[in-house]
Every structure is written in C-alpha cells, then in structure tokens.
PDB file of C-alpha atoms in Angstrom:
ATOM      1  CA  GLY A  23     -12.181  71.598-166.561  1.00 83.00           C
ATOM      2  CA  LYS A  24     -11.022  75.096-165.565  1.00 86.00           C
ATOM      3  CA  ARG A  25      -7.931  75.506-167.701  1.00 87.00           C
ATOM      4  CA  VAL A  26      -6.921  75.064-171.322  1.00 89.00           C
ATOM      5  CA  ALA A  27      -3.468  74.463-172.801  1.00 88.00           C
ATOM      6  CA  TYR A  28      -2.327  74.970-176.364  1.00 85.00           C
ATOM      7  CA  GLY A  29       0.906  74.591-178.280  1.00 82.00           C
ATOM      8  CA  THR A  30       2.367  76.539-181.200  1.00 76.00           C
ATOM      9  CA  GLN A  31       4.348  75.531-184.268  1.00 77.00           C
ATOM     10  CA  ALA A  32       7.328  77.446-182.865  1.00 73.00           C
ATOM     11  CA  GLY A  33       7.327  75.390-179.673  1.00 74.00           C
ATOM     12  CA  PRO A  34       6.095  77.418-176.678  1.00 76.00           C
ATOM     13  CA  ILE A  35       2.896  76.385-174.932  1.00 81.00           C
ATOM     14  CA  GLY A  36       0.549  78.402-172.771  1.00 79.00           C
ATOM     15  CA  VAL A  37      -1.964  77.590-170.040  1.00 84.00           C
ATOM     16  CA  PHE A  38      -4.983  79.852-169.583  1.00 88.00           C
ATOM     17  CA  ASP A  39      -7.919  80.227-167.234  1.00 90.00           C
ATOM     18  CA  ILE A  40     -11.064  79.515-169.259  1.00 92.00           C
ATOM     19  CA  ALA A  41     -13.307  81.930-167.345  1.00 94.00           C
ATOM     20  CA  THR A  42     -11.002  84.974-167.542  1.00 95.00           C
ATOM     21  CA  GLY A  43      -8.834  84.171-170.535  1.00 92.00           C
ATOM     22  CA  LYS A  44      -5.748  85.118-168.531  1.00 91.00           C
ATOM     23  CA  ALA A  45      -2.498  83.183-168.481  1.00 84.00           C
ATOM     24  CA  VAL A  46      -2.123  81.266-165.215  1.00 80.00           C
ATOM     25  CA  ALA A  47       1.507  80.141-165.537  1.00 71.00           C
ATOM     26  CA  PRO A  48       4.674  81.127-167.395  1.00 67.00           C
ATOM     27  CA  ALA A  49       4.813  79.638-170.887  1.00 66.00           C
ATOM     28  CA  ALA A  50       7.187  76.692-171.219  1.00 74.00           C
ATOM     29  CA  ASP A  51       9.676  76.513-174.061  1.00 77.00           C
ATOM     30  CA  PRO A  52       9.962  72.998-175.550  1.00 85.00           C
ATOM     31  CA  PRO A  53      12.339  72.446-178.490  1.00 83.00           C
ATOM     32  CA  ASP A  54       9.662  71.678-181.075  1.00 84.00           C
ATOM     33  CA  ALA A  55       5.949  72.059-181.755  1.00 85.00           C
ATOM     34  CA  VAL A  56       3.926  70.272-179.055  1.00 87.00           C
ATOM     35  CA  ARG A  57       1.351  67.575-179.783  1.00 86.00           C
ATOM     36  CA  TRP A  58      -0.920  65.445-177.639  1.00 88.00           C
ATOM     37  CA  LEU A  59      -1.171  67.845-174.723  1.00 89.00           C
ATOM     38  CA  ARG A  60      -3.030  66.484-171.722  1.00 89.00           C
ATOM     39  CA  PHE A  61      -3.351  67.285-168.044  1.00 90.00           C
ATOM     40  CA  THR A  62      -2.805  64.705-165.315  1.00 89.00           C
ATOM     41  CA  ALA A  63      -5.894  63.751-163.313  1.00 85.00           C
ATOM     42  CA  ASP A  64      -5.005  66.176-160.502  1.00 88.00           C
ATOM     43  CA  GLY A  65      -4.523  69.063-162.953  1.00 87.00           C
ATOM     44  CA  LYS A  66      -1.057  69.876-161.605  1.00 91.00           C
ATOM     45  CA  THR A  67       1.041  68.580-164.509  1.00 93.00           C
ATOM     46  CA  LEU A  68       0.787  68.921-168.262  1.00 91.00           C
ATOM     47  CA  HIS A  69       2.236  66.246-170.551  1.00 93.00           C
ATOM     48  CA  GLY A  70       3.022  66.812-174.212  1.00 91.00           C
ATOM     49  CA  TRP A  71       5.145  65.469-177.052  1.00 91.00           C
ATOM     50  CA  ALA A  72       7.802  67.661-178.701  1.00 89.00           C
ATOM     51  CA  ALA A  73      10.061  65.108-180.452  1.00 88.00           C
ATOM     52  CA  ASP A  74      10.255  63.485-177.000  1.00 91.00           C
ATOM     53  CA  TRP A  75       7.781  63.448-174.103  1.00 93.00           C
ATOM     54  CA  TYR A  76       7.891  66.390-171.687  1.00 93.00           C
ATOM     55  CA  ALA A  77       6.118  67.398-168.487  1.00 94.00           C
ATOM     56  CA  TRP A  78       5.335  70.919-167.324  1.00 90.00           C
ATOM     57  CA  ASP A  79       4.395  72.030-163.840  1.00 89.00           C
ATOM     58  CA  VAL A  80       1.174  74.012-164.312  1.00 85.00           C
ATOM     59  CA  ALA A  81       1.872  76.363-161.391  1.00 84.00           C
ATOM     60  CA  THR A  82       5.456  77.278-162.280  1.00 84.00           C
ATOM     61  CA  GLY A  83       5.939  76.340-165.936  1.00 82.00           C
ATOM     62  CA  ARG A  84       8.989  74.253-164.995  1.00 88.00           C
ATOM     63  CA  GLN A  85       9.853  71.840-167.791  1.00 90.00           C
ATOM     64  CA  ALA A  86      11.109  68.261-167.411  1.00 92.00           C
ATOM     65  CA  ARG A  87      12.092  65.884-170.197  1.00 92.00           C
ATOM     66  CA  LEU A  88      10.503  62.475-169.604  1.00 93.00           C
ATOM     67  CA  THR A  89      11.997  60.449-172.471  1.00 92.00           C
ATOM     68  CA  ASP A  90      15.271  60.552-174.368  1.00 86.00           C
ATOM     69  CA  ASP A  91      14.476  58.438-177.421  1.00 79.00           C
ATOM     70  CA  GLY A  92      14.850  61.107-180.094  1.00 74.00           C
ATOM     71  CA  TRP A  93      11.769  61.649-182.266  1.00 77.00           C
ATOM     72  CA  ASN A  94       9.708  58.833-180.760  1.00 78.00           C
ATOM     73  CA  TYR A  95       6.662  59.759-182.847  1.00 83.00           C
ATOM     74  CA  GLY A  96       3.531  57.803-181.933  1.00 84.00           C
ATOM     75  CA  THR A  97       5.043  56.248-178.790  1.00 91.00           C
ATOM     76  CA  PRO A  98       2.366  56.568-176.088  1.00 93.00           C
ATOM     77  CA  LEU A  99       3.025  57.831-172.564  1.00 95.00           C
ATOM     78  CA  SER A 100       1.207  56.382-169.555  1.00 95.00           C
ATOM     79  CA  PRO A 101      -1.140  58.738-167.653  1.00 93.00           C
ATOM     80  CA  ASP A 102       1.354  59.110-164.798  1.00 93.00           C
ATOM     81  CA  GLY A 103       4.227  59.852-167.200  1.00 94.00           C
ATOM     82  CA  ARG A 104       6.305  56.876-166.073  1.00 95.00           C
ATOM     83  CA  LEU A 105       5.941  54.363-168.920  1.00 96.00           C
ATOM     84  CA  THR A 106       6.034  54.162-172.710  1.00 95.00           C
ATOM     85  CA  ALA A 107       4.936  51.335-175.018  1.00 93.00           C
ATOM     86  CA  ARG A 108       6.121  50.195-178.419  1.00 89.00           C
ATOM     87  CA  ALA A 109       6.374  47.266-180.797  1.00 87.00           C
ATOM     88  CA  VAL A 110       9.946  46.325-181.711  1.00 84.00           C
ATOM     89  CA  TRP A 111      10.624  44.560-184.977  1.00 76.00           C
ATOM     90  CA  PHE A 112      13.651  42.272-185.135  1.00 67.00           C
ATOM     91  CA  THR A 113      15.157  40.491-188.147  1.00 55.00           C
ATOM     92  CA  GLY A 114      16.292  36.896-188.344  1.00 53.00           C
ATOM     93  CA  ARG A 115      12.993  35.045-188.312  1.00 54.00           C
ATOM     94  CA  ARG A 116      13.502  31.287-188.252  1.00 55.00           C
ATOM     95  CA  PRO A 117      11.366  29.299-190.749  1.00 54.00           C
ATOM     96  CA  GLY A 118       8.628  27.306-189.056  1.00 55.00           C
ATOM     97  CA  ASN A 119       8.969  29.144-185.743  1.00 56.00           C
ATOM     98  CA  PRO A 120       5.700  30.905-184.772  1.00 57.00           C
ATOM     99  CA  ASP A 121       7.697  33.346-182.627  1.00 57.00           C
ATOM    100  CA  ASP A 122       9.296  35.682-185.164  1.00 60.00           C
ATOM    101  CA  GLY A 123      11.304  37.486-182.488  1.00 68.00           C
ATOM    102  CA  THR A 124       9.284  40.703-182.549  1.00 81.00           C
ATOM    103  CA  ARG A 125       8.274  42.133-179.183  1.00 85.00           C
ATOM    104  CA  PHE A 126       5.730  44.425-177.606  1.00 89.00           C
ATOM    105  CA  GLN A 127       7.510  46.309-174.837  1.00 92.00           C
ATOM    106  CA  VAL A 128       6.492  48.551-171.967  1.00 95.00           C
ATOM    107  CA  ARG A 129       9.483  50.589-170.849  1.00 94.00           C
ATOM    108  CA  ASP A 130      10.440  52.964-168.074  1.00 95.00           C
ATOM    109  CA  ALA A 131      10.130  56.398-169.700  1.00 94.00           C
ATOM    110  CA  LYS A 132      13.138  57.848-167.889  1.00 91.00           C
ATOM    111  CA  THR A 133      15.641  55.003-168.142  1.00 92.00           C
ATOM    112  CA  GLY A 134      14.392  53.073-171.172  1.00 90.00           C
ATOM    113  CA  GLU A 135      14.504  49.846-169.166  1.00 93.00           C
ATOM    114  CA  VAL A 136      12.063  47.198-170.399  1.00 93.00           C
ATOM    115  CA  VAL A 137       9.472  46.595-167.654  1.00 94.00           C
ATOM    116  CA  HIS A 138       7.197  44.152-169.519  1.00 94.00           C
ATOM    117  CA  THR A 139       7.707  42.293-172.796  1.00 91.00           C
ATOM    118  CA  HIS A 140       5.522  39.931-174.826  1.00 89.00           C
ATOM    119  CA  PRO A 141       5.646  38.409-178.312  1.00 84.00           C
ATOM    120  CA  ALA A 142       4.328  41.142-180.582  1.00 79.00           C
ATOM    121  CA  ALA A 143       2.044  38.705-182.391  1.00 77.00           C
ATOM    122  CA  ARG A 144      -0.138  38.659-179.269  1.00 78.00           C
ATOM    123  CA  LEU A 145      -0.399  42.451-178.979  1.00 84.00           C
ATOM    124  CA  ARG A 146       0.054  43.666-182.545  1.00 83.00           C
ATOM    125  CA  ALA A 147      -1.867  46.849-183.391  1.00 85.00           C
ATOM    126  CA  GLY A 148      -1.787  49.867-185.677  1.00 84.00           C
ATOM    127  CA  TRP A 149      -1.213  52.217-182.735  1.00 88.00           C
ATOM    128  CA  TYR A 150      -1.170  51.971-178.955  1.00 92.00           C
ATOM    129  CA  GLU A 151      -2.657  54.086-176.183  1.00 93.00           C
ATOM    130  CA  PHE A 152      -2.505  53.528-172.425  1.00 95.00           C
ATOM    131  CA  THR A 153      -5.821  53.103-170.632  1.00 94.00           C
ATOM    132  CA  PRO A 154      -6.643  55.856-168.116  1.00 92.00           C
ATOM    133  CA  ASP A 155      -6.020  53.511-165.169  1.00 91.00           C
ATOM    134  CA  GLY A 156      -2.438  52.997-166.380  1.00 91.00           C
ATOM    135  CA  THR A 157      -2.638  49.190-166.359  1.00 93.00           C
ATOM    136  CA  GLY A 158      -3.583  48.404-169.954  1.00 94.00           C
ATOM    137  CA  VAL A 159      -3.130  49.424-173.575  1.00 95.00           C
ATOM    138  CA  VAL A 160      -5.637  49.890-176.387  1.00 94.00           C
ATOM    139  CA  GLY A 161      -4.855  49.267-180.042  1.00 91.00           C
ATOM    140  CA  PRO A 162      -6.720  48.619-183.308  1.00 89.00           C
ATOM    141  CA  VAL A 163      -6.495  45.260-185.033  1.00 87.00           C
ATOM    142  CA  ASP A 164      -8.170  46.017-188.360  1.00 83.00           C
ATOM    143  CA  GLY A 165     -11.598  47.411-187.372  1.00 83.00           C
ATOM    144  CA  THR A 166     -11.613  45.919-183.876  1.00 89.00           C
ATOM    145  CA  LEU A 167     -10.081  47.738-180.928  1.00 91.00           C
ATOM    146  CA  LYS A 168      -8.541  45.484-178.313  1.00 93.00           C
ATOM    147  CA  VAL A 169      -7.660  46.226-174.715  1.00 94.00           C
ATOM    148  CA  TRP A 170      -4.758  44.255-173.199  1.00 94.00           C
ATOM    149  CA  ASP A 171      -3.367  44.004-169.697  1.00 95.00           C
ATOM    150  CA  PHE A 172       0.258  44.850-170.449  1.00 92.00           C
ATOM    151  CA  ALA A 173       1.630  43.124-167.335  1.00 93.00           C
ATOM    152  CA  THR A 174       0.269  39.732-168.401  1.00 93.00           C
ATOM    153  CA  GLY A 175      -0.402  40.238-172.108  1.00 91.00           C
ATOM    154  CA  ALA A 176      -3.973  38.972-171.600  1.00 93.00           C
ATOM    155  CA  GLU A 177      -6.770  40.463-173.671  1.00 93.00           C
ATOM    156  CA  ARG A 178      -9.350  42.210-171.493  1.00 93.00           C
ATOM    157  CA  VAL A 179     -11.996  43.112-174.032  1.00 93.00           C
ATOM    158  CA  ALA A 180     -12.547  43.590-177.784  1.00 93.00           C
ATOM    159  CA  LEU A 181     -14.438  46.588-179.162  1.00 92.00           C
ATOM    160  CA  ALA A 182     -15.865  45.496-182.514  1.00 90.00           C
ATOM    161  CA  GLY A 183     -17.791  47.745-184.879  1.00 86.00           C
ATOM    162  CA  HIS A 184     -15.547  49.982-186.986  1.00 88.00           C
ATOM    163  CA  ALA A 185     -15.023  48.931-190.615  1.00 85.00           C
ATOM    164  CA  LYS A 186     -11.296  49.623-190.258  1.00 84.00           C
ATOM    165  CA  ALA A 187      -8.889  51.043-187.697  1.00 85.00           C
ATOM    166  CA  PRO A 188     -10.103  54.423-186.384  1.00 87.00           C
ATOM    167  CA  GLN A 189      -7.568  57.247-186.505  1.00 85.00           C
ATOM    168  CA  PHE A 190      -8.833  59.286-183.545  1.00 88.00           C
ATOM    169  CA  ARG A 191      -9.503  58.411-179.908  1.00 90.00           C
ATOM    170  CA  ALA A 192     -10.274  60.133-176.612  1.00 91.00           C
ATOM    171  CA  PHE A 193     -11.082  58.835-173.141  1.00 92.00           C
ATOM    172  CA  SER A 194     -13.814  60.206-170.907  1.00 90.00           C
ATOM    173  CA  ALA A 195     -12.693  62.175-167.845  1.00 84.00           C
ATOM    174  CA  ASP A 196     -13.572  59.293-165.511  1.00 88.00           C
ATOM    175  CA  GLY A 197     -11.750  56.750-167.691  1.00 90.00           C
ATOM    176  CA  ALA A 198     -14.838  54.579-168.119  1.00 93.00           C
ATOM    177  CA  ALA A 199     -15.489  55.248-171.809  1.00 95.00           C
ATOM    178  CA  LEU A 200     -13.505  55.581-175.031  1.00 95.00           C
ATOM    179  CA  ALA A 201     -14.628  57.614-178.043  1.00 95.00           C
ATOM    180  CA  THR A 202     -13.196  56.605-181.426  1.00 92.00           C
ATOM    181  CA  ALA A 203     -13.636  58.092-184.871  1.00 90.00           C
ATOM    182  CA  SER A 204     -12.662  57.445-188.476  1.00 85.00           C
ATOM    183  CA  ARG A 205     -11.953  60.186-191.004  1.00 80.00           C
ATOM    184  CA  ASP A 206     -13.247  57.953-193.806  1.00 73.00           C
ATOM    185  CA  ALA A 207     -16.971  58.563-193.316  1.00 63.00           C
ATOM    186  CA  GLY A 208     -17.788  56.930-196.669  1.00 71.00           C
ATOM    187  CA  ALA A 209     -16.673  53.525-195.395  1.00 72.00           C
ATOM    188  CA  GLU A 210     -18.290  53.926-191.985  1.00 76.00           C
ATOM    189  CA  PRO A 211     -22.047  54.093-191.413  1.00 73.00           C
ATOM    190  CA  PHE A 212     -21.229  55.346-187.890  1.00 74.00           C
ATOM    191  CA  PRO A 213     -17.743  56.939-188.023  1.00 84.00           C
ATOM    192  CA  LEU A 214     -17.943  58.094-184.377  1.00 90.00           C
ATOM    193  CA  ARG A 215     -18.483  55.498-181.659  1.00 92.00           C
ATOM    194  CA  VAL A 216     -18.367  55.475-177.853  1.00 95.00           C
ATOM    195  CA  TRP A 217     -17.407  52.329-175.947  1.00 95.00           C
ATOM    196  CA  ASP A 218     -17.741  51.046-172.392  1.00 95.00           C
ATOM    197  CA  LEU A 219     -14.150  50.024-171.613  1.00 91.00           C
ATOM    198  CA  LYS A 220     -15.154  47.499-168.973  1.00 91.00           C
ATOM    199  CA  THR A 221     -17.793  45.578-170.898  1.00 92.00           C
ATOM    200  CA  GLY A 222     -16.741  46.327-174.478  1.00 91.00           C
ATOM    201  CA  LYS A 223     -20.276  47.367-175.367  1.00 93.00           C
ATOM    202  CA  GLU A 224     -20.895  50.225-177.799  1.00 93.00           C
TER     203      GLU A 224
END
C-alpha cells in the first residue's frame, strides 16, 4: 500500500512512492504497453503483461521474461509467477463421445510444460483468473462465477448473482474476497458485487 506502478503505451513502466511522488526504482523497458500490473504479496516483485508475462524487481528494475508464448493475451499468471492457465481447443471430435478432446491446462510459465490437465467441459469459462492462494482458478459460466481446484478439477464454490459474465474482477488484499463488475448496468440491477471466496456468499 505504499507504492504505485503504472505502464505507458510506449512500454516503459515506473514505480513511485505514494507519499512523496518520487520514483523509487529505475523504470523497466518492456517491449510493448504493459497491462495487468500487480505486486506480489511481499511487494518485492511486479508482474505485468506486455505480449508475454514479465517480472520486475522493484528495488533494481531488473526485468525477467516469465513466458515465451508470443502474444498470450488473456492467459492468467499465478500470484507467484510460476504457472499459467488456458483452455485448448482440439479438432477431431468423435460423434457420441462426451469427451470432445478439448482440455483445460495449467502449465509451467517458464517451460510451457503441462502440470495439470482436465477435460475442458468440466472447467469451461469465458476467462480464467488464479485465486490469490495460487491453488485454484475462477471463471464465469454465463452469470455464475465458479471456483475450481485446478489440481483435481473439483468445483469449490459457485458465485451466483450476475445476469451474465462480469468483465471486471479484483481480489481483496487478504485474498478472502472477490469484487466483480459488469459494464452493462442496464442488464444488472447490481452491476458491482463482492463475494466471500470461501463460502460463495455475496
């Protein structure tokens, strides 16, 4: 809560002390505009997406490339920067077979090795986000948000209330709550909602 980071369309990012407004580290120089900036829980590392996922050391500005997928837009990164998640769509579905061959995969961010895989029909969502504890993923299935344990594929909890999939989400600092919002206020009597991630209650 003492520092703020921002990115620019040209690429470079800066980290500043909120109280003084002064830069606290050299600006990094990623290859593209940075999105989805976030600090790790200890405040020592900054993660951000610039056509691939990167990490920056807050104290030195040193830059490290975490993924090498090439424009992996929308692929989430785990809080510790070690894993990514995605749904993979394969062709060649066999008639009458409930398993259409598609997969939900959790992969090692650095090597691309598949760490966990499940039939995508069980974990199919409009987008995915890792839970703050790094053991689950959240994704919208129509208006309901579901939380899955990605190691087992088991559903932990369902967060029902939105009329359709919300476009925005943010976790509380302690990881206990999730705030979601929809830009289509006309279709939502309550476009902003806050959820208890453990119980699923609004």
